[in-house]
PDB file of C-alpha atoms in Angstrom:
ATOM      1  CA  UNK A   1     160.406 133.377  25.943  1.00  0.00           C
ATOM      2  CA  UNK A   2     160.786 129.872  27.280  1.00  0.00           C
ATOM      3  CA  UNK A   3     158.014 127.373  26.452  1.00  0.00           C
ATOM      4  CA  UNK A   4     157.224 123.578  26.499  1.00  0.00           C
ATOM      5  CA  UNK A   5     154.962 121.712  24.117  1.00  0.00           C
ATOM      6  CA  UNK A   6     153.491 118.287  24.954  1.00  0.00           C
ATOM      7  CA  UNK A   7     151.465 115.958  22.991  1.00  0.00           C
ATOM      8  CA  UNK A   8     147.777 116.321  23.391  1.00  0.00           C
ATOM      9  CA  UNK A   9     146.221 113.709  25.481  1.00  0.00           C
ATOM     10  CA  UNK A  10     144.505 111.576  26.748  1.00  0.00           C
ATOM     11  CA  UNK A  11     146.548 108.542  25.845  1.00  0.00           C
ATOM     12  CA  UNK A  12     144.952 105.129  26.488  1.00  0.00           C
ATOM     13  CA  UNK A  13     147.198 101.976  26.416  1.00  0.00           C
ATOM     14  CA  UNK A  14     146.845  98.402  27.304  1.00  0.00           C
ATOM     15  CA  UNK A  15     149.141  97.087  29.862  1.00  0.00           C
ATOM     16  CA  UNK A  16     152.569  96.221  28.758  1.00  0.00           C
ATOM     17  CA  UNK A  17     152.284  98.436  25.883  1.00  0.00           C
ATOM     18  CA  UNK A  18     155.093 100.698  24.816  1.00  0.00           C
ATOM     19  CA  UNK A  19     154.727 104.441  25.931  1.00  0.00           C
ATOM     20  CA  UNK A  20     156.040 107.703  24.344  1.00  0.00           C
ATOM     21  CA  UNK A  21     154.943 111.053  25.294  1.00  0.00           C
ATOM     22  CA  UNK A  22     156.577 113.763  23.070  1.00  0.00           C
ATOM     23  CA  UNK A  23     157.995 116.923  24.634  1.00  0.00           C
ATOM     24  CA  UNK A  24     159.612 119.750  22.699  1.00  0.00           C
ATOM     25  CA  UNK A  25     160.941 122.988  24.114  1.00  0.00           C
ATOM     26  CA  UNK A  26     161.908 126.466  23.105  1.00  0.00           C
ATOM     27  CA  UNK A  27     164.739 128.151  25.351  1.00  0.00           C
ATOM     28  CA  UNK A  28     167.749 130.157  25.115  1.00  0.00           C
ATOM     29  CA  UNK A  29     171.063 128.212  25.693  1.00  0.00           C
ATOM     30  CA  UNK A  30     171.005 124.942  27.427  1.00  0.00           C
ATOM     31  CA  UNK A  31     168.126 124.517  29.951  1.00  0.00           C
ATOM     32  CA  UNK A  32     167.600 121.814  32.544  1.00  0.00           C
ATOM     33  CA  UNK A  33     164.706 119.406  31.611  1.00  0.00           C
ATOM     34  CA  UNK A  34     162.408 117.639  33.854  1.00  0.00           C
ATOM     35  CA  UNK A  35     159.408 115.012  33.847  1.00  0.00           C
ATOM     36  CA  UNK A  36     157.000 115.219  36.571  1.00  0.00           C
ATOM     37  CA  UNK A  37     154.068 112.767  37.468  1.00  0.00           C
ATOM     38  CA  UNK A  38     150.837 113.710  39.018  1.00  0.00           C
ATOM     39  CA  UNK A  39     148.574 111.016  40.405  1.00  0.00           C
ATOM     40  CA  UNK A  40     144.929 111.846  40.971  1.00  0.00           C
ATOM     41  CA  UNK A  41     144.357 114.184  43.879  1.00  0.00           C
ATOM     42  CA  UNK A  42     148.010 114.626  44.522  1.00  0.00           C
ATOM     43  CA  UNK A  43     150.803 117.073  43.809  1.00  0.00           C
ATOM     44  CA  UNK A  44     153.640 116.653  41.277  1.00  0.00           C
ATOM     45  CA  UNK A  45     156.596 114.299  41.920  1.00  0.00           C
ATOM     46  CA  UNK A  46     159.592 114.591  40.078  1.00  0.00           C
ATOM     47  CA  UNK A  47     160.033 111.488  37.695  1.00  0.00           C
ATOM     48  CA  UNK A  48     163.453 112.160  36.196  1.00  0.00           C
ATOM     49  CA  UNK A  49     165.629 115.030  34.896  1.00  0.00           C
ATOM     50  CA  UNK A  50     168.701 115.938  32.644  1.00  0.00           C
ATOM     51  CA  UNK A  51     170.759 118.876  32.839  1.00  0.00           C
ATOM     52  CA  UNK A  52     172.785 118.726  29.629  1.00  0.00           C
ATOM     53  CA  UNK A  53     172.682 117.698  26.074  1.00  0.00           C
ATOM     54  CA  UNK A  54     172.594 113.857  25.401  1.00  0.00           C
ATOM     55  CA  UNK A  55     172.078 113.273  29.267  1.00  0.00           C
ATOM     56  CA  UNK A  56     169.561 110.424  29.692  1.00  0.00           C
ATOM     57  CA  UNK A  57     167.294 110.563  32.699  1.00  0.00           C
ATOM     58  CA  UNK A  58     165.730 107.493  33.968  1.00  0.00           C
ATOM     59  CA  UNK A  59     163.686 106.298  37.002  1.00  0.00           C
ATOM     60  CA  UNK A  60     161.069 103.391  37.680  1.00  0.00           C
ATOM     61  CA  UNK A  61     161.629 102.175  34.000  1.00  0.00           C
ATOM     62  CA  UNK A  62     160.820 105.550  32.472  1.00  0.00           C
ATOM     63  CA  UNK A  63     163.504 107.221  30.291  1.00  0.00           C
ATOM     64  CA  UNK A  64     164.005 110.478  28.546  1.00  0.00           C
ATOM     65  CA  UNK A  65     167.144 111.823  26.493  1.00  0.00           C
ATOM     66  CA  UNK A  66     167.824 115.405  26.122  1.00  0.00           C
ATOM     67  CA  UNK A  67     168.213 116.121  22.415  1.00  0.00           C
ATOM     68  CA  UNK A  68     169.723 119.482  21.784  1.00  0.00           C
ATOM     69  CA  UNK A  69     169.550 119.122  18.035  1.00  0.00           C
ATOM     70  CA  UNK A  70     165.804 118.434  18.027  1.00  0.00           C
ATOM     71  CA  UNK A  71     164.981 120.458  21.239  1.00  0.00           C
ATOM     72  CA  UNK A  72     163.150 117.344  22.503  1.00  0.00           C
ATOM     73  CA  UNK A  73     162.848 115.398  25.690  1.00  0.00           C
ATOM     74  CA  UNK A  74     160.416 112.532  24.947  1.00  0.00           C
ATOM     75  CA  UNK A  75     159.461 110.217  27.655  1.00  0.00           C
ATOM     76  CA  UNK A  76     159.406 106.603  27.149  1.00  0.00           C
ATOM     77  CA  UNK A  77     158.720 103.395  29.052  1.00  0.00           C
ATOM     78  CA  UNK A  78     158.826  99.893  27.456  1.00  0.00           C
ATOM     79  CA  UNK A  79     156.026  98.092  29.412  1.00  0.00           C
ATOM     80  CA  UNK A  80     153.349 100.283  31.119  1.00  0.00           C
ATOM     81  CA  UNK A  81     151.362  99.086  34.164  1.00  0.00           C
ATOM     82  CA  UNK A  82     147.850 100.137  35.384  1.00  0.00           C
ATOM     83  CA  UNK A  83     149.723 101.911  38.253  1.00  0.00           C
ATOM     84  CA  UNK A  84     151.357 104.283  35.743  1.00  0.00           C
ATOM     85  CA  UNK A  85     148.070 105.984  35.111  1.00  0.00           C
ATOM     86  CA  UNK A  86     148.586 109.581  35.722  1.00  0.00           C
ATOM     87  CA  UNK A  87     149.217 112.986  34.379  1.00  0.00           C
ATOM     88  CA  UNK A  88     152.816 113.669  33.120  1.00  0.00           C
ATOM     89  CA  UNK A  89     154.262 117.019  32.813  1.00  0.00           C
ATOM     90  CA  UNK A  90     157.317 118.113  30.962  1.00  0.00           C
ATOM     91  CA  UNK A  91     159.081 121.220  32.381  1.00  0.00           C
ATOM     92  CA  UNK A  92     162.275 123.271  31.792  1.00  0.00           C
ATOM     93  CA  UNK A  93     164.476 125.359  33.926  1.00  0.00           C
ATOM     94  CA  UNK A  94     166.570 128.151  32.146  1.00  0.00           C
ATOM     95  CA  UNK A  95     170.422 127.972  32.621  1.00  0.00           C
ATOM     96  CA  UNK A  96     172.271 130.348  34.896  1.00  0.00           C
ATOM     97  CA  UNK A  97     172.658 131.044  38.644  1.00  0.00           C
ATOM     98  CA  UNK A  98     169.555 133.268  38.702  1.00  0.00           C
ATOM     99  CA  UNK A  99     167.260 130.680  37.484  1.00  0.00           C
ATOM    100  CA  UNK A 100     164.381 129.833  39.838  1.00  0.00           C
ATOM    101  CA  UNK A 101     161.340 129.322  37.692  1.00  0.00           C
ATOM    102  CA  UNK A 102     160.152 126.195  35.871  1.00  0.00           C
ATOM    103  CA  UNK A 103     157.992 126.388  32.769  1.00  0.00           C
ATOM    104  CA  UNK A 104     155.550 123.504  32.482  1.00  0.00           C
ATOM    105  CA  UNK A 105     153.781 121.917  29.489  1.00  0.00           C
ATOM    106  CA  UNK A 106     150.107 121.430  29.694  1.00  0.00           C
ATOM    107  CA  UNK A 107     150.351 117.851  30.845  1.00  0.00           C
ATOM    108  CA  UNK A 108     149.493 114.388  29.139  1.00  0.00           C
ATOM    109  CA  UNK A 109     147.044 112.192  30.938  1.00  0.00           C
ATOM    110  CA  UNK A 110     147.781 108.489  30.581  1.00  0.00           C
ATOM    111  CA  UNK A 111     145.250 105.792  31.245  1.00  0.00           C
ATOM    112  CA  UNK A 112     146.478 102.220  31.394  1.00  0.00           C
ATOM    113  CA  UNK A 113     143.828  99.560  31.012  1.00  0.00           C
ATOM    114  CA  UNK A 114     144.285  95.788  32.041  1.00  0.00           C
TER     115      UNK A 114
ATOM    116  CA  UNK B   1     160.345 112.410  56.704  1.00  0.00           C
ATOM    117  CA  UNK B   2     161.059 115.858  55.079  1.00  0.00           C
ATOM    118  CA  UNK B   3     158.401 117.289  52.820  1.00  0.00           C
ATOM    119  CA  UNK B   4     155.850 119.985  52.129  1.00  0.00           C
ATOM    120  CA  UNK B   5     152.572 120.115  53.865  1.00  0.00           C
ATOM    121  CA  UNK B   6     149.637 122.045  52.405  1.00  0.00           C
ATOM    122  CA  UNK B   7     146.450 122.629  54.406  1.00  0.00           C
ATOM    123  CA  UNK B   8     143.576 122.446  54.221  1.00  0.00           C
ATOM    124  CA  UNK B   9     143.088 119.935  51.543  1.00  0.00           C
ATOM    125  CA  UNK B  10     139.642 121.368  50.545  1.00  0.00           C
ATOM    126  CA  UNK B  11     138.511 124.943  51.119  1.00  0.00           C
ATOM    127  CA  UNK B  12     135.538 127.007  50.310  1.00  0.00           C
ATOM    128  CA  UNK B  13     135.137 130.588  49.768  1.00  0.00           C
ATOM    129  CA  UNK B  14     132.124 132.765  49.996  1.00  0.00           C
ATOM    130  CA  UNK B  15     131.669 135.881  47.983  1.00  0.00           C
ATOM    131  CA  UNK B  16     133.764 138.883  49.135  1.00  0.00           C
ATOM    132  CA  UNK B  17     135.943 136.704  51.511  1.00  0.00           C
ATOM    133  CA  UNK B  18     139.669 136.500  51.756  1.00  0.00           C
ATOM    134  CA  UNK B  19     140.911 132.963  52.446  1.00  0.00           C
ATOM    135  CA  UNK B  20     144.561 131.715  53.260  1.00  0.00           C
ATOM    136  CA  UNK B  21     146.241 128.580  52.186  1.00  0.00           C
ATOM    137  CA  UNK B  22     148.965 127.261  54.189  1.00  0.00           C
ATOM    138  CA  UNK B  23     152.397 125.858  53.051  1.00  0.00           C
ATOM    139  CA  UNK B  24     155.054 124.629  55.305  1.00  0.00           C
ATOM    140  CA  UNK B  25     158.249 122.844  54.397  1.00  0.00           C
ATOM    141  CA  UNK B  26     160.905 121.159  56.518  1.00  0.00           C
ATOM    142  CA  UNK B  27     163.511 120.499  53.840  1.00  0.00           C
ATOM    143  CA  UNK B  28     165.438 123.638  54.645  1.00  0.00           C
ATOM    144  CA  UNK B  29     164.830 124.955  51.216  1.00  0.00           C
ATOM    145  CA  UNK B  30     165.354 128.709  50.313  1.00  0.00           C
ATOM    146  CA  UNK B  31     163.130 128.950  47.684  1.00  0.00           C
ATOM    147  CA  UNK B  32     159.267 128.518  47.665  1.00  0.00           C
ATOM    148  CA  UNK B  33     156.497 128.791  44.999  1.00  0.00           C
ATOM    149  CA  UNK B  34     152.883 128.936  44.449  1.00  0.00           C
ATOM    150  CA  UNK B  35     151.164 127.443  41.363  1.00  0.00           C
ATOM    151  CA  UNK B  36     147.616 127.450  40.140  1.00  0.00           C
ATOM    152  CA  UNK B  37     146.398 124.492  38.211  1.00  0.00           C
ATOM    153  CA  UNK B  38     143.409 124.589  35.958  1.00  0.00           C
ATOM    154  CA  UNK B  39     142.146 121.595  33.863  1.00  0.00           C
ATOM    155  CA  UNK B  40     144.054 121.594  30.572  1.00  0.00           C
ATOM    156  CA  UNK B  41     146.233 124.509  31.464  1.00  0.00           C
ATOM    157  CA  UNK B  42     149.098 123.008  33.025  1.00  0.00           C
ATOM    158  CA  UNK B  43     150.619 125.131  36.065  1.00  0.00           C
ATOM    159  CA  UNK B  44     150.815 128.844  36.212  1.00  0.00           C
ATOM    160  CA  UNK B  45     153.159 130.629  38.702  1.00  0.00           C
ATOM    161  CA  UNK B  46     151.393 132.815  41.111  1.00  0.00           C
ATOM    162  CA  UNK B  47     154.335 133.958  43.475  1.00  0.00           C
ATOM    163  CA  UNK B  48     157.727 132.812  44.323  1.00  0.00           C
ATOM    164  CA  UNK B  49     160.249 133.628  47.114  1.00  0.00           C
ATOM    165  CA  UNK B  50     164.052 133.266  47.032  1.00  0.00           C
ATOM    166  CA  UNK B  51     164.608 134.094  50.632  1.00  0.00           C
ATOM    167  CA  UNK B  52     162.850 135.117  53.754  1.00  0.00           C
ATOM    168  CA  UNK B  53     161.176 138.572  53.549  1.00  0.00           C
ATOM    169  CA  UNK B  54     161.474 138.721  49.991  1.00  0.00           C
ATOM    170  CA  UNK B  55     159.098 137.542  47.151  1.00  0.00           C
ATOM    171  CA  UNK B  56     158.203 138.056  43.509  1.00  0.00           C
ATOM    172  CA  UNK B  57     155.197 138.213  41.277  1.00  0.00           C
ATOM    173  CA  UNK B  58     154.840 135.373  38.808  1.00  0.00           C
ATOM    174  CA  UNK B  59     152.587 135.343  35.811  1.00  0.00           C
ATOM    175  CA  UNK B  60     149.159 135.546  37.468  1.00  0.00           C
ATOM    176  CA  UNK B  61     149.804 137.467  40.687  1.00  0.00           C
ATOM    177  CA  UNK B  62     146.593 139.617  40.498  1.00  0.00           C
ATOM    178  CA  UNK B  63     144.077 138.869  43.267  1.00  0.00           C
ATOM    179  CA  UNK B  64     146.606 137.086  45.398  1.00  0.00           C
ATOM    180  CA  UNK B  65     149.072 137.913  48.166  1.00  0.00           C
ATOM    181  CA  UNK B  66     151.956 136.175  49.961  1.00  0.00           C
ATOM    182  CA  UNK B  67     154.288 136.580  52.782  1.00  0.00           C
ATOM    183  CA  UNK B  68     157.690 135.037  53.777  1.00  0.00           C
ATOM    184  CA  UNK B  69     158.226 135.655  57.409  1.00  0.00           C
ATOM    185  CA  UNK B  70     159.949 132.395  58.143  1.00  0.00           C
ATOM    186  CA  UNK B  71     162.128 130.117  55.983  1.00  0.00           C
ATOM    187  CA  UNK B  72     159.712 127.243  56.275  1.00  0.00           C
ATOM    188  CA  UNK B  73     156.268 128.909  55.804  1.00  0.00           C
ATOM    189  CA  UNK B  74     154.830 130.741  52.540  1.00  0.00           C
ATOM    190  CA  UNK B  75     151.164 131.175  53.029  1.00  0.00           C
ATOM    191  CA  UNK B  76     149.060 132.305  50.031  1.00  0.00           C
ATOM    192  CA  UNK B  77     145.954 134.637  50.385  1.00  0.00           C
ATOM    193  CA  UNK B  78     143.293 134.534  47.888  1.00  0.00           C
ATOM    194  CA  UNK B  79     141.584 137.903  48.065  1.00  0.00           C
ATOM    195  CA  UNK B  80     138.153 138.952  47.007  1.00  0.00           C
ATOM    196  CA  UNK B  81     139.565 140.702  44.081  1.00  0.00           C
ATOM    197  CA  UNK B  82     140.476 137.280  42.453  1.00  0.00           C
ATOM    198  CA  UNK B  83     137.006 136.717  40.596  1.00  0.00           C
ATOM    199  CA  UNK B  84     137.805 133.287  39.458  1.00  0.00           C
ATOM    200  CA  UNK B  85     139.502 131.546  42.481  1.00  0.00           C
ATOM    201  CA  UNK B  86     138.036 127.912  41.896  1.00  0.00           C
ATOM    202  CA  UNK B  87     141.409 125.886  41.092  1.00  0.00           C
ATOM    203  CA  UNK B  88     143.868 123.381  42.421  1.00  0.00           C
ATOM    204  CA  UNK B  89     146.697 125.282  44.286  1.00  0.00           C
ATOM    205  CA  UNK B  90     150.111 123.761  44.591  1.00  0.00           C
ATOM    206  CA  UNK B  91     153.156 124.951  46.864  1.00  0.00           C
ATOM    207  CA  UNK B  92     156.485 123.648  46.023  1.00  0.00           C
ATOM    208  CA  UNK B  93     160.149 124.611  47.202  1.00  0.00           C
ATOM    209  CA  UNK B  94     163.689 124.173  45.865  1.00  0.00           C
ATOM    210  CA  UNK B  95     167.076 124.082  47.344  1.00  0.00           C
ATOM    211  CA  UNK B  96     168.000 127.473  46.039  1.00  0.00           C
ATOM    212  CA  UNK B  97     169.410 129.196  42.906  1.00  0.00           C
ATOM    213  CA  UNK B  98     170.650 127.558  39.818  1.00  0.00           C
ATOM    214  CA  UNK B  99     169.438 125.693  36.908  1.00  0.00           C
ATOM    215  CA  UNK B 100     168.810 122.132  37.316  1.00  0.00           C
ATOM    216  CA  UNK B 101     167.423 122.218  40.936  1.00  0.00           C
ATOM    217  CA  UNK B 102     164.087 120.356  40.830  1.00  0.00           C
ATOM    218  CA  UNK B 103     161.160 121.613  42.615  1.00  0.00           C
ATOM    219  CA  UNK B 104     159.319 119.734  45.405  1.00  0.00           C
ATOM    220  CA  UNK B 105     155.605 119.835  45.755  1.00  0.00           C
ATOM    221  CA  UNK B 106     152.948 119.477  48.191  1.00  0.00           C
ATOM    222  CA  UNK B 107     149.663 117.646  47.801  1.00  0.00           C
ATOM    223  CA  UNK B 108     147.713 120.658  47.004  1.00  0.00           C
ATOM    224  CA  UNK B 109     144.656 122.642  48.100  1.00  0.00           C
ATOM    225  CA  UNK B 110     141.360 122.637  46.201  1.00  0.00           C
ATOM    226  CA  UNK B 111     139.583 125.780  46.355  1.00  0.00           C
ATOM    227  CA  UNK B 112     135.891 126.088  45.416  1.00  0.00           C
ATOM    228  CA  UNK B 113     133.338 128.866  45.582  1.00  0.00           C
ATOM    229  CA  UNK B 114     130.096 128.521  47.706  1.00  0.00           C
TER     230      UNK B 114
END
């Protein structure tokens, strides 16, 4: 079956530090990959996505590259801010016209301190 | 603005009581979903619906029921058969079938036992 594995949290960084949150997946074929962010007390917001190998998704200074050879989709940001404190979820959607479901990782909590 | 509205934000259930969580979307999306979120466990799919008058069980459907009588509405009932209902419930929608379609989330309902 499909699965997503994220690095365990929580992650605590100082403001302006470099961020990497690792995400690896198991799936048949070429799934679509997503990063979602959840701020305290809110639902999930789509942060970025990639739909094929070597695609790079980017948004709000965050980036992730779809690496088929390592089945990875690591999230990076060059300089984090206090406002980036949230829980980050990696997710995949299987390929094909009948695909509806997302498989989520367990989430990684990020805290950025001034 | 288009989006997903969940209500209420907080809900309390007594022993033996059924409660219904509301989810409404004005995005004209065909597919809708219900997830349960517990600390450290990520999101787990309860039910999903691809079109009006049709829905499918997800990974943890026992003790829950849904209906899809209108395209924009997908209410979730937590029945008395659900012995551990305390969780954060998230509703989502997507434009339809096909890999690569992101899901859009509401702000959630937090359910607790009295």
